Structures are given as structure tokens and as C-alpha cells.
C-alpha positions as CSV (number, residue, x, y, z in Angstrom):
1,X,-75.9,-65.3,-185.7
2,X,-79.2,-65.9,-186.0
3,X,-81.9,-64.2,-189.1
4,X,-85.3,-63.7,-189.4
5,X,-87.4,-63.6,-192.5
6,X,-89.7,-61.9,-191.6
7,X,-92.7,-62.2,-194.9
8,X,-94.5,-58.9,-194.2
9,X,-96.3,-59.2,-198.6
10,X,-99.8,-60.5,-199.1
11,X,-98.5,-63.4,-201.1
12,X,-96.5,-67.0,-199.2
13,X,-93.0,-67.9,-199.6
14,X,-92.1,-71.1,-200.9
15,X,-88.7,-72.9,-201.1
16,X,-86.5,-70.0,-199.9
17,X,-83.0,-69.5,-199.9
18,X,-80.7,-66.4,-199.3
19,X,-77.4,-66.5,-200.8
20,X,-74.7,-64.0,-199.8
21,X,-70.8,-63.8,-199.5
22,X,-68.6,-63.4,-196.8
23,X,-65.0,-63.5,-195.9
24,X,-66.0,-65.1,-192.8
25,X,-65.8,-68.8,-192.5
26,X,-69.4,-70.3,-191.4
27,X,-68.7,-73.8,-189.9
28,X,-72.7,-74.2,-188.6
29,X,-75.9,-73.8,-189.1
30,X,-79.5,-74.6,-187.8
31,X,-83.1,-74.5,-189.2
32,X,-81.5,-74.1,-192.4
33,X,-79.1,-75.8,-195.7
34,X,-76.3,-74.6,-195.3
35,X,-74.2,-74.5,-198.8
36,X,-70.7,-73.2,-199.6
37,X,-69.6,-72.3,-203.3
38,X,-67.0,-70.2,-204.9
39,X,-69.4,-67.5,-205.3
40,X,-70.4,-67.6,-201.5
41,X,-72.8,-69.0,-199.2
42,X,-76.1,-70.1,-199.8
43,X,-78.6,-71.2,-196.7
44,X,-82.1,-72.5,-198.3
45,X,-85.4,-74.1,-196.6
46,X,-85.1,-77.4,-194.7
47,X,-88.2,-79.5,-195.5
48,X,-90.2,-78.3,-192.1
49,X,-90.1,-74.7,-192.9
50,X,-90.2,-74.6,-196.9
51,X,-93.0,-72.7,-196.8
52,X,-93.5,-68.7,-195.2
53,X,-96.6,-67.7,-194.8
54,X,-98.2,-64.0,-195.2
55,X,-97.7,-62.1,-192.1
56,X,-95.3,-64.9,-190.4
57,X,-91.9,-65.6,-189.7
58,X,-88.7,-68.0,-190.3
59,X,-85.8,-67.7,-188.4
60,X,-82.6,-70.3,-188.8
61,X,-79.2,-69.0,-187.4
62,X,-75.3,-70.1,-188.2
63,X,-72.3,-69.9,-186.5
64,X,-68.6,-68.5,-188.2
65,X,-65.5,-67.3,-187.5
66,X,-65.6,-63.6,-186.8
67,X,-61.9,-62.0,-188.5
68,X,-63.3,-58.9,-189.9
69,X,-65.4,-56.2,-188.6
70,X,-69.1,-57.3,-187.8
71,X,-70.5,-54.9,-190.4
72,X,-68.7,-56.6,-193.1
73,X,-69.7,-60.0,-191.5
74,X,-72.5,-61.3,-194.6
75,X,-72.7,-58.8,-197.9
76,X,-74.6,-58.9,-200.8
77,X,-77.3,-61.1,-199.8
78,X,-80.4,-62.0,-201.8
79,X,-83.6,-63.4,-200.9
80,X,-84.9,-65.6,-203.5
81,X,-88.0,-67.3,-203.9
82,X,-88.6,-70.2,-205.6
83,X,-92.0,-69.1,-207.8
């Protein structure tokens, strides 16, 4: 799969990181940390795209097992910021 985040605020990103859970097992991942907890999955900033500007875009992608239907594939997810 690959996401976008796409900053459409007046105000930069910095240091993002969405964390979400899944049933699905996520074995990859690209343009991203990829983290795995008992709570879930958590993909945060590498160090070349930290920061999203106003108006611009991120995108980083993963790749994971499929075994339920695709609209159950990533729930509850969160976009955090780190100010």
C-alpha cells in the first residue's frame, strides 16, 4: 500500500508518525520507520522527510499480508505531530 500525507493547514509538520492497528501482518516498508508493538503499528518520519511543509506532500508505502477484507486492512489510525 502506499499513503499520502497530504499537509493541506497553514502551519509545517515536523517529526510525524501515524500509528494505527491492524490484523494484517506488515512485513515492509519504504520512506518510512516502520514499528510494531502490542498496541499496533506505528510508521514515523525517516530523517530525509521529517519535515512537511504547508501545501506539500509525504508519501511512504508498506507491504503486508492481506487475510481480511481490504476495508478492515489499517483502523484506527492517528496522525500525530510532534509540536
Amino acid at each position: 500500500a502506499e499513503v499520502c500525507i497530504n499537509n493541506i493547514s497553514s502551519y509545517n509538520i515536523v517529526d510525524w508518525a501515524i500509528r494505527f492497528n491492524s490484523e494484517n501482518v506488515i512485513s515492509n516498508s519504504w520512506d518510512c520507520v516502520l514499528e510494531k508493538s502490542d498496541l499496533g503499528y506505528s510508521m514515523s518520519s525517516a530523517d530525509y522527510n521529517l519535515l512537511i511543509e504547508s501545501n506539500d506532500i509525504v508519501e511512504f508505502g508498506f507491504i503486508g499480508n492481506r487475510s481480511c477484507n481490504i476495508n478492515d486492512l489499517v483502523c484506527n489510525y492517528v496522525l500525530q505531530d510532534a509540536l
